[in-house]
PDB file of C-alpha atoms in Angstrom:
ATOM      1  CA  MET A 208       9.878  21.531   5.908  1.00 78.00           C
ATOM      2  CA  ASP A 209       7.266  21.186   8.824  1.00 94.00           C
ATOM      3  CA  LEU A 210       6.054  17.741   8.899  1.00 97.00           C
ATOM      4  CA  GLU A 211       2.979  18.934  10.831  1.00 97.00           C
ATOM      5  CA  ASP A 212       2.049  20.975   7.907  1.00 98.00           C
ATOM      6  CA  VAL A 213       2.808  18.246   5.482  1.00 98.00           C
ATOM      7  CA  ARG A 214       0.442  15.889   7.676  1.00 98.00           C
ATOM      8  CA  GLN A 215      -2.397  18.573   7.586  1.00 98.00           C
ATOM      9  CA  ALA A 216      -2.091  18.984   3.884  1.00 98.00           C
ATOM     10  CA  GLY A 217      -2.046  14.940   3.449  1.00 99.00           C
ATOM     11  CA  PHE A 218      -5.278  14.742   5.767  1.00 99.00           C
ATOM     12  CA  ALA A 219      -6.986  17.653   3.585  1.00 99.00           C
ATOM     13  CA  ALA A 220      -6.214  15.745   0.483  1.00 98.00           C
ATOM     14  CA  VAL A 221      -7.222  12.273   1.572  1.00 98.00           C
ATOM     15  CA  GLU A 222     -10.505  13.636   2.966  1.00 98.00           C
ATOM     16  CA  LYS A 223     -11.600  15.285  -0.101  1.00 98.00           C
ATOM     17  CA  ALA A 224     -10.575  11.831  -2.136  1.00 97.00           C
ATOM     18  CA  ALA A 225     -12.605   9.929   0.366  1.00 96.00           C
ATOM     19  CA  ALA A 226     -15.655  11.872   0.429  1.00 96.00           C
ATOM     20  CA  PHE A 227     -15.623  11.514  -3.322  1.00 94.00           C
ATOM     21  CA  LEU A 228     -15.182   7.945  -3.384  1.00 95.00           C
ATOM     22  CA  ARG A 229     -17.952   7.407  -0.759  1.00 95.00           C
ATOM     23  CA  SER A 230     -20.305   9.278  -2.909  1.00 92.00           C
ATOM     24  CA  ARG A 231     -19.280   6.863  -6.061  1.00 89.00           C
ATOM     25  CA  PHE A 232     -19.356   3.695  -4.315  1.00 92.00           C
ATOM     26  CA  ASN A 233     -22.400   1.373  -5.330  1.00 87.00           C
ATOM     27  CA  GLN A 234     -22.856   3.656  -8.171  1.00 79.00           C
ATOM     28  CA  PRO A 235     -22.417   3.091 -12.035  1.00 61.00           C
ATOM     29  CA  HIS A 236     -18.936   3.462 -13.448  1.00 65.00           C
ATOM     30  CA  SER A 237     -17.097   4.171 -16.562  1.00 67.00           C
ATOM     31  CA  VAL A 238     -14.630   1.496 -16.670  1.00 68.00           C
ATOM     32  CA  LYS A 239     -11.583   1.342 -18.859  1.00 61.00           C
ATOM     33  CA  LYS A 240      -8.876  -1.409 -19.030  1.00 59.00           C
ATOM     34  CA  LYS A 241      -4.962  -0.361 -18.926  1.00 60.00           C
ATOM     35  CA  GLY A 242      -4.505  -4.190 -19.350  1.00 53.00           C
ATOM     36  CA  ALA A 243      -6.297  -7.454 -19.425  1.00 53.00           C
ATOM     37  CA  ILE A 244      -7.152  -7.360 -15.537  1.00 44.00           C
ATOM     38  CA  ASP A 245      -5.874  -4.205 -14.766  1.00 50.00           C
ATOM     39  CA  LEU A 246      -8.853  -1.370 -14.540  1.00 55.00           C
ATOM     40  CA  VAL A 247      -9.401   2.412 -14.017  1.00 65.00           C
ATOM     41  CA  THR A 248     -12.397   4.298 -13.433  1.00 75.00           C
ATOM     42  CA  GLU A 249     -13.689   7.724 -13.717  1.00 82.00           C
ATOM     43  CA  ALA A 250     -13.332   7.708  -9.738  1.00 85.00           C
ATOM     44  CA  ASP A 251      -9.339   6.990  -9.931  1.00 87.00           C
ATOM     45  CA  GLU A 252      -9.168  10.064 -12.264  1.00 88.00           C
ATOM     46  CA  TYR A 253     -11.139  12.515 -10.581  1.00 90.00           C
ATOM     47  CA  ALA A 254      -9.980  11.678  -7.000  1.00 94.00           C
ATOM     48  CA  GLU A 255      -6.396  11.943  -8.344  1.00 95.00           C
ATOM     49  CA  ARG A 256      -7.016  15.381  -9.768  1.00 95.00           C
ATOM     50  CA  VAL A 257      -8.558  16.364  -6.385  1.00 96.00           C
ATOM     51  CA  ILE A 258      -5.529  15.239  -4.181  1.00 98.00           C
ATOM     52  CA  ILE A 259      -2.855  16.686  -6.615  1.00 97.00           C
ATOM     53  CA  ASP A 260      -4.752  20.065  -6.822  1.00 97.00           C
ATOM     54  CA  THR A 261      -5.056  20.149  -3.020  1.00 98.00           C
ATOM     55  CA  ILE A 262      -1.597  19.531  -2.446  1.00 98.00           C
ATOM     56  CA  LEU A 263      -0.227  21.864  -4.992  1.00 98.00           C
ATOM     57  CA  ALA A 264      -2.449  24.582  -3.598  1.00 98.00           C
ATOM     58  CA  VAL A 265      -0.063  24.497  -0.445  1.00 98.00           C
ATOM     59  CA  TYR A 266       3.200  23.161  -2.169  1.00 98.00           C
ATOM     60  CA  PRO A 267       3.216  24.520  -5.761  1.00 97.00           C
ATOM     61  CA  ASP A 268       6.871  23.525  -6.030  1.00 98.00           C
ATOM     62  CA  HIS A 269       6.509  19.947  -4.845  1.00 98.00           C
ATOM     63  CA  SER A 270       6.701  17.124  -7.344  1.00 98.00           C
ATOM     64  CA  ILE A 271       4.035  14.494  -7.969  1.00 98.00           C
ATOM     65  CA  PHE A 272       4.359  10.892  -8.770  1.00 97.00           C
ATOM     66  CA  ALA A 273       0.684   9.456  -9.039  1.00 95.00           C
ATOM     67  CA  GLU A 274      -0.777   6.283 -10.664  1.00 86.00           C
ATOM     68  CA  GLU A 275      -3.035   7.790 -13.435  1.00 83.00           C
ATOM     69  CA  THR A 276      -1.064  11.214 -13.900  1.00 87.00           C
ATOM     70  CA  GLY A 277       2.599   9.676 -13.680  1.00 90.00           C
ATOM     71  CA  HIS A 278       5.630  12.008 -12.848  1.00 92.00           C
ATOM     72  CA  VAL A 279       4.869  15.931 -12.446  1.00 92.00           C
ATOM     73  CA  ALA A 280       8.167  17.622 -11.874  1.00 92.00           C
ATOM     74  CA  GLY A 281       8.470  20.423  -9.384  1.00 94.00           C
ATOM     75  CA  SER A 282      11.219  22.544  -8.458  1.00 94.00           C
ATOM     76  CA  SER A 283      11.635  21.041  -4.953  1.00 94.00           C
ATOM     77  CA  SER A 284      13.503  17.957  -3.767  1.00 95.00           C
ATOM     78  CA  CYS A 285      10.076  17.064  -2.093  1.00 98.00           C
ATOM     79  CA  ARG A 286       7.728  14.545  -3.594  1.00 98.00           C
ATOM     80  CA  TRP A 287       4.087  13.219  -3.157  1.00 98.00           C
ATOM     81  CA  ILE A 288       3.671   9.448  -4.146  1.00 98.00           C
ATOM     82  CA  ILE A 289      -0.455   9.119  -4.740  1.00 98.00           C
ATOM     83  CA  ASP A 290      -2.558   6.299  -5.467  1.00 96.00           C
ATOM     84  CA  PRO A 291      -6.062   8.090  -5.642  1.00 96.00           C
ATOM     85  CA  LEU A 292      -7.988   4.448  -5.677  1.00 95.00           C
ATOM     86  CA  ASP A 293      -5.967   1.348  -4.474  1.00 96.00           C
ATOM     87  CA  GLY A 294      -8.300  -1.555  -5.038  1.00 94.00           C
ATOM     88  CA  THR A 295     -10.012  -0.370  -8.208  1.00 90.00           C
ATOM     89  CA  THR A 296     -11.555  -3.765  -9.252  1.00 89.00           C
ATOM     90  CA  ASN A 297     -12.943  -3.993  -5.680  1.00 93.00           C
ATOM     91  CA  PHE A 298     -14.458  -0.615  -6.082  1.00 92.00           C
ATOM     92  CA  ALA A 299     -15.686  -1.468  -9.611  1.00 88.00           C
ATOM     93  CA  HIS A 300     -17.514  -4.657  -8.137  1.00 90.00           C
ATOM     94  CA  ASN A 301     -18.709  -2.552  -5.254  1.00 92.00           C
ATOM     95  CA  LEU A 302     -16.536  -4.529  -2.706  1.00 95.00           C
ATOM     96  CA  PRO A 303     -15.833  -1.964   0.183  1.00 96.00           C
ATOM     97  CA  CYS A 304     -11.931  -2.820   0.227  1.00 96.00           C
ATOM     98  CA  PHE A 305     -10.276  -0.018  -1.384  1.00 97.00           C
ATOM     99  CA  CYS A 306      -8.350   3.010  -0.235  1.00 98.00           C
ATOM    100  CA  THR A 307      -6.573   6.239  -1.182  1.00 98.00           C
ATOM    101  CA  SER A 308      -2.950   6.029  -0.318  1.00 98.00           C
ATOM    102  CA  ILE A 309      -0.673   9.337   0.021  1.00 99.00           C
ATOM    103  CA  ALA A 310       3.105   9.574   1.014  1.00 99.00           C
ATOM    104  CA  PHE A 311       5.342  12.347   1.217  1.00 99.00           C
ATOM    105  CA  ALA A 312       9.133  12.020   0.544  1.00 98.00           C
ATOM    106  CA  ALA A 313      11.945  14.562   0.987  1.00 97.00           C
ATOM    107  CA  ASP A 314      15.450  13.784  -0.741  1.00 95.00           C
ATOM    108  CA  GLY A 315      14.410  10.310  -1.496  1.00 93.00           C
ATOM    109  CA  GLU A 316      13.294   9.498   2.109  1.00 96.00           C
ATOM    110  CA  THR A 317       9.528   8.805   2.824  1.00 98.00           C
ATOM    111  CA  LEU A 318       8.718  10.974   5.783  1.00 98.00           C
ATOM    112  CA  PHE A 319       4.698  10.852   5.990  1.00 99.00           C
ATOM    113  CA  GLY A 320       2.118   8.631   4.856  1.00 99.00           C
ATOM    114  CA  VAL A 321      -1.632   8.267   4.841  1.00 99.00           C
ATOM    115  CA  VAL A 322      -4.169   5.567   3.921  1.00 99.00           C
ATOM    116  CA  GLU A 323      -7.853   5.742   4.154  1.00 98.00           C
ATOM    117  CA  ASN A 324     -10.636   3.104   3.481  1.00 98.00           C
ATOM    118  CA  PRO A 325     -13.388   5.720   2.870  1.00 97.00           C
ATOM    119  CA  VAL A 326     -15.966   3.048   3.469  1.00 97.00           C
ATOM    120  CA  LEU A 327     -14.992   1.736   6.780  1.00 96.00           C
ATOM    121  CA  GLY A 328     -13.811   5.172   7.959  1.00 97.00           C
ATOM    122  CA  GLU A 329     -10.390   3.763   8.642  1.00 98.00           C
ATOM    123  CA  ARG A 330      -7.565   6.439   8.576  1.00 99.00           C
ATOM    124  CA  PHE A 331      -4.040   5.170   9.030  1.00 99.00           C
ATOM    125  CA  TRP A 332      -0.840   7.493   9.132  1.00 99.00           C
ATOM    126  CA  ALA A 333       2.561   7.816  10.236  1.00 99.00           C
ATOM    127  CA  THR A 334       5.162  10.434  10.305  1.00 98.00           C
ATOM    128  CA  ARG A 335       8.642   9.109  10.652  1.00 98.00           C
ATOM    129  CA  GLY A 336      10.146   8.680  13.962  1.00 98.00           C
ATOM    130  CA  LYS A 337       6.754   9.349  15.491  1.00 98.00           C
ATOM    131  CA  GLY A 338       5.031   6.187  15.308  1.00 98.00           C
ATOM    132  CA  SER A 339       1.617   4.975  13.640  1.00 99.00           C
ATOM    133  CA  PHE A 340      -1.896   5.765  14.244  1.00 99.00           C
ATOM    134  CA  LEU A 341      -5.293   4.474  13.164  1.00 99.00           C
ATOM    135  CA  ASN A 342      -8.088   7.235  13.733  1.00 98.00           C
ATOM    136  CA  GLY A 343      -5.792   8.876  16.257  1.00 97.00           C
ATOM    137  CA  LYS A 344      -4.975   5.798  18.428  1.00 99.00           C
ATOM    138  CA  ALA A 345      -1.438   4.712  18.330  1.00 99.00           C
ATOM    139  CA  ILE A 346      -1.062   1.049  16.796  1.00 99.00           C
ATOM    140  CA  SER A 347       1.500  -1.562  16.613  1.00 99.00           C
ATOM    141  CA  VAL A 348       2.302  -4.703  15.142  1.00 99.00           C
ATOM    142  CA  SER A 349       1.300  -8.104  16.597  1.00 99.00           C
ATOM    143  CA  SER A 350       3.223 -10.048  19.069  1.00 98.00           C
ATOM    144  CA  VAL A 351       2.558 -13.409  17.398  1.00 98.00           C
ATOM    145  CA  PRO A 352       5.881 -15.324  17.670  1.00 98.00           C
ATOM    146  CA  ARG A 353       5.170 -18.367  15.077  1.00 97.00           C
ATOM    147  CA  LEU A 354       4.418 -18.710  11.515  1.00 97.00           C
ATOM    148  CA  GLN A 355       1.979 -21.440  12.553  1.00 97.00           C
ATOM    149  CA  ASP A 356      -0.187 -19.029  14.383  1.00 98.00           C
ATOM    150  CA  SER A 357       0.101 -16.151  11.939  1.00 98.00           C
ATOM    151  CA  LEU A 358      -2.569 -14.934   9.615  1.00 99.00           C
ATOM    152  CA  LEU A 359      -0.963 -13.815   6.321  1.00 98.00           C
ATOM    153  CA  ALA A 360      -1.995 -11.780   3.268  1.00 98.00           C
ATOM    154  CA  THR A 361      -0.733 -11.695  -0.397  1.00 97.00           C
ATOM    155  CA  GLY A 362      -1.580 -10.016  -3.577  1.00 94.00           C
ATOM    156  CA  PHE A 363      -1.730 -11.159  -7.331  1.00 89.00           C
ATOM    157  CA  PRO A 364       0.310  -9.042  -9.954  1.00 79.00           C
ATOM    158  CA  TYR A 365      -1.473  -8.267 -13.219  1.00 71.00           C
ATOM    159  CA  ASN A 366       0.837 -10.489 -15.039  1.00 72.00           C
ATOM    160  CA  LEU A 367      -0.130 -13.452 -12.809  1.00 72.00           C
ATOM    161  CA  LYS A 368      -1.008 -15.744 -15.725  1.00 75.00           C
ATOM    162  CA  THR A 369       2.406 -15.600 -16.814  1.00 76.00           C
ATOM    163  CA  ILE A 370       4.135 -16.281 -13.451  1.00 79.00           C
ATOM    164  CA  MET A 371       1.394 -18.687 -12.007  1.00 87.00           C
ATOM    165  CA  ASP A 372       3.602 -21.503 -11.093  1.00 85.00           C
ATOM    166  CA  THR A 373       5.791 -19.119  -9.011  1.00 86.00           C
ATOM    167  CA  LEU A 374       2.830 -17.621  -7.364  1.00 88.00           C
ATOM    168  CA  MET A 375       1.114 -20.826  -6.388  1.00 90.00           C
ATOM    169  CA  ALA A 376       4.187 -22.403  -4.919  1.00 89.00           C
ATOM    170  CA  ARG A 377       4.876 -19.302  -2.613  1.00 91.00           C
ATOM    171  CA  LEU A 378       1.055 -19.484  -1.709  1.00 92.00           C
ATOM    172  CA  ARG A 379       1.154 -23.202  -0.883  1.00 93.00           C
ATOM    173  CA  SER A 380       4.047 -23.211   1.045  1.00 92.00           C
ATOM    174  CA  CYS A 381       2.577 -20.307   3.167  1.00 94.00           C
ATOM    175  CA  LEU A 382      -0.873 -22.176   3.368  1.00 95.00           C
ATOM    176  CA  ASP A 383       0.875 -25.124   4.738  1.00 95.00           C
ATOM    177  CA  LEU A 384       2.678 -23.509   7.514  1.00 95.00           C
ATOM    178  CA  SER A 385       0.483 -20.483   8.591  1.00 97.00           C
ATOM    179  CA  GLN A 386      -2.978 -20.209  10.117  1.00 97.00           C
ATOM    180  CA  GLY A 387      -4.293 -19.163   6.656  1.00 97.00           C
ATOM    181  CA  VAL A 388      -3.540 -16.401   3.994  1.00 98.00           C
ATOM    182  CA  ARG A 389      -5.975 -13.632   2.644  1.00 98.00           C
ATOM    183  CA  ARG A 390      -6.192 -11.758  -0.402  1.00 96.00           C
ATOM    184  CA  PHE A 391      -8.049  -8.719  -0.223  1.00 97.00           C
ATOM    185  CA  GLY A 392      -6.726  -6.836  -3.520  1.00 95.00           C
ATOM    186  CA  SER A 393      -5.289  -3.641  -2.122  1.00 97.00           C
ATOM    187  CA  ALA A 394      -1.570  -3.495  -1.097  1.00 98.00           C
ATOM    188  CA  ALA A 395      -2.013  -0.478   0.909  1.00 98.00           C
ATOM    189  CA  ILE A 396      -4.734  -1.988   3.068  1.00 99.00           C
ATOM    190  CA  ASP A 397      -2.677  -5.135   3.461  1.00 99.00           C
ATOM    191  CA  LEU A 398       0.226  -3.128   4.647  1.00 99.00           C
ATOM    192  CA  CYS A 399      -1.893  -1.287   7.171  1.00 99.00           C
ATOM    193  CA  TYR A 400      -3.357  -4.512   8.475  1.00 99.00           C
ATOM    194  CA  VAL A 401       0.214  -5.668   9.323  1.00 99.00           C
ATOM    195  CA  ALA A 402       0.791  -2.445  11.081  1.00 99.00           C
ATOM    196  CA  CYS A 403      -2.173  -2.748  13.426  1.00 99.00           C
ATOM    197  CA  GLY A 404      -1.730  -6.388  14.143  1.00 99.00           C
ATOM    198  CA  ARG A 405      -4.526  -8.003  12.002  1.00 99.00           C
ATOM    199  CA  PHE A 406      -2.004  -9.698   9.859  1.00 99.00           C
ATOM    200  CA  GLU A 407       1.345 -10.940  10.774  1.00 99.00           C
ATOM    201  CA  GLY A 408       2.814 -10.723   7.166  1.00 99.00           C
ATOM    202  CA  PHE A 409       1.991  -9.572   3.982  1.00 98.00           C
ATOM    203  CA  TRP A 410       4.132 -10.353   0.353  1.00 97.00           C
ATOM    204  CA  GLU A 411       3.477  -9.351  -3.046  1.00 96.00           C
ATOM    205  CA  GLN A 412       5.566  -8.569  -6.211  1.00 92.00           C
ATOM    206  CA  ASN A 413       5.585  -6.491  -9.589  1.00 90.00           C
ATOM    207  CA  LEU A 414       4.117  -3.302  -7.245  1.00 94.00           C
ATOM    208  CA  ASN A 415       4.763   0.472  -7.944  1.00 94.00           C
ATOM    209  CA  PRO A 416       5.809   3.126  -5.446  1.00 97.00           C
ATOM    210  CA  TRP A 417       2.262   4.314  -5.000  1.00 97.00           C
ATOM    211  CA  ASP A 418       1.214   1.067  -3.896  1.00 96.00           C
ATOM    212  CA  THR A 419       3.470   0.765  -0.807  1.00 98.00           C
ATOM    213  CA  ALA A 420       5.353   4.172  -0.101  1.00 98.00           C
ATOM    214  CA  ALA A 421       2.602   5.056   2.388  1.00 99.00           C
ATOM    215  CA  GLY A 422       2.088   1.391   3.905  1.00 99.00           C
ATOM    216  CA  ALA A 423       5.773   0.645   4.280  1.00 99.00           C
ATOM    217  CA  LEU A 424       6.384   3.522   6.585  1.00 99.00           C
ATOM    218  CA  ILE A 425       3.216   2.840   8.543  1.00 99.00           C
ATOM    219  CA  VAL A 426       4.428  -0.713   9.174  1.00 99.00           C
ATOM    220  CA  ARG A 427       8.125   0.381  10.048  1.00 99.00           C
ATOM    221  CA  GLU A 428       6.828   3.231  12.534  1.00 99.00           C
ATOM    222  CA  ALA A 429       4.355   0.357  14.155  1.00 99.00           C
ATOM    223  CA  GLY A 430       7.416  -1.598  14.781  1.00 99.00           C
ATOM    224  CA  GLY A 431       7.289  -4.007  11.770  1.00 99.00           C
ATOM    225  CA  VAL A 432      10.023  -5.241   9.196  1.00 99.00           C
ATOM    226  CA  VAL A 433       9.817  -4.152   5.533  1.00 98.00           C
ATOM    227  CA  THR A 434      12.267  -5.758   3.092  1.00 97.00           C
ATOM    228  CA  ASP A 435      12.464  -7.469  -0.278  1.00 95.00           C
ATOM    229  CA  PHE A 436      12.096 -11.070  -0.707  1.00 94.00           C
ATOM    230  CA  ALA A 437      15.901 -11.539  -0.177  1.00 93.00           C
ATOM    231  CA  GLY A 438      15.794  -9.652   3.372  1.00 94.00           C
ATOM    232  CA  ARG A 439      17.216  -6.263   1.899  1.00 94.00           C
ATOM    233  CA  PRO A 440      15.449  -3.039   3.327  1.00 96.00           C
ATOM    234  CA  HIS A 441      12.643  -2.160   1.178  1.00 95.00           C
ATOM    235  CA  GLN A 442      12.991   1.028  -0.992  1.00 93.00           C
ATOM    236  CA  ASP A 443       9.963   2.764  -2.471  1.00 89.00           C
ATOM    237  CA  ASP A 444      11.303   1.591  -5.987  1.00 88.00           C
ATOM    238  CA  MET A 445      11.473  -1.981  -5.483  1.00 92.00           C
ATOM    239  CA  LYS A 446       9.092  -4.074  -7.223  1.00 92.00           C
ATOM    240  CA  GLU A 447       8.419  -6.679  -4.354  1.00 94.00           C
ATOM    241  CA  ILE A 448       7.600  -6.392  -0.780  1.00 97.00           C
ATOM    242  CA  LEU A 449       7.492  -8.491   2.383  1.00 98.00           C
ATOM    243  CA  ALA A 450       6.079  -6.716   5.507  1.00 99.00           C
ATOM    244  CA  THR A 451       5.780  -8.632   8.980  1.00 99.00           C
ATOM    245  CA  ASN A 452       5.808  -8.230  12.628  1.00 99.00           C
ATOM    246  CA  GLY A 453       9.442  -8.911  12.552  1.00 98.00           C
ATOM    247  CA  ARG A 454       8.915 -12.139  14.470  1.00 98.00           C
ATOM    248  CA  VAL A 455       8.002 -14.265  11.637  1.00 98.00           C
ATOM    249  CA  HIS A 456      10.076 -12.382   9.050  1.00 98.00           C
ATOM    250  CA  ASP A 457      12.906 -14.835   8.615  1.00 96.00           C
ATOM    251  CA  GLU A 458      10.471 -17.688   8.440  1.00 95.00           C
ATOM    252  CA  LEU A 459       8.836 -16.062   5.463  1.00 96.00           C
ATOM    253  CA  ILE A 460      11.794 -15.202   3.718  1.00 95.00           C
ATOM    254  CA  ARG A 461      13.095 -18.909   3.602  1.00 93.00           C
ATOM    255  CA  LEU A 462       9.424 -19.830   2.265  1.00 92.00           C
ATOM    256  CA  ILE A 463       8.953 -17.131  -0.483  1.00 91.00           C
ATOM    257  CA  GLY A 464      12.603 -17.350  -1.360  1.00 78.00           C
ATOM    258  CA  SER A 465      12.803 -20.741  -1.611  1.00 54.00           C
ATOM    259  CA  PRO A 466      14.319 -22.943  -4.587  1.00 37.00           C
ATOM    260  CA  ASP A 467      10.634 -24.038  -5.205  1.00 45.00           C
ATOM    261  CA  ALA A 468       9.221 -20.446  -5.690  1.00 41.00           C
ATOM    262  CA  PRO A 469      12.030 -18.657  -7.559  1.00 41.00           C
ATOM    263  CA  ILE A 470      11.901 -14.882  -7.210  1.00 40.00           C
ATOM    264  CA  GLY A 471      11.448 -12.461 -10.122  1.00 40.00           C
ATOM    265  CA  ALA A 472       8.975 -12.915 -13.261  1.00 37.00           C
ATOM    266  CA  PRO A 473      10.082 -13.978 -16.625  1.00 31.00           C
TER     267      PRO A 473
END
């Protein structure tokens, strides 16, 4: 598999999705609820269809794993992992913090990922072994060595009301010992911001592969570390993620995995 061809297919797909999402931003939306606070709009569904059609036109035998469509089996061991609109709630409320995330994996290994914020015009991408980029310029994680000088990010899962004590314990610990914690509402964007040095660390739980597959690769290729809350190397099917510049990773594991903030949801 030529990864340059894969990159071009991914770029073509993300460009079409981004153009559509820009055209629908700040417009009225048809909003449905998948859960009490889990939204989906007509833009999610249309953008996903555009992405899938673009990819399958080039690679008709590849599998698809997408947020709205689910799993579409192909005859190849290659798979595309797609979130057409990460940050749907932001999009529905006309907040310009959302993105499209597309990853490519072969034999279970993520080899390419691209994340684009269509409003800011920022495209992050990485190919395994070749580094990470933002709009064509190489990026790397920050060199901040101490948690007290670090800006962090987190996200809240859709079942947050059932695990509020756990979430608040982790948040309180990190607020006490860091420069601050941000919550932007898009895991893919948060991961890319770790990759380019805007954040020193990001953690979240109860995620899906389409939330993290592209962003996790982008962090790793930028020199960062990506694990679960116990420090095990992150895999796309893991429900929790901790991504850092590597220098504050151990400190964050001690905080978010402490007895006062038990790992896991009831």
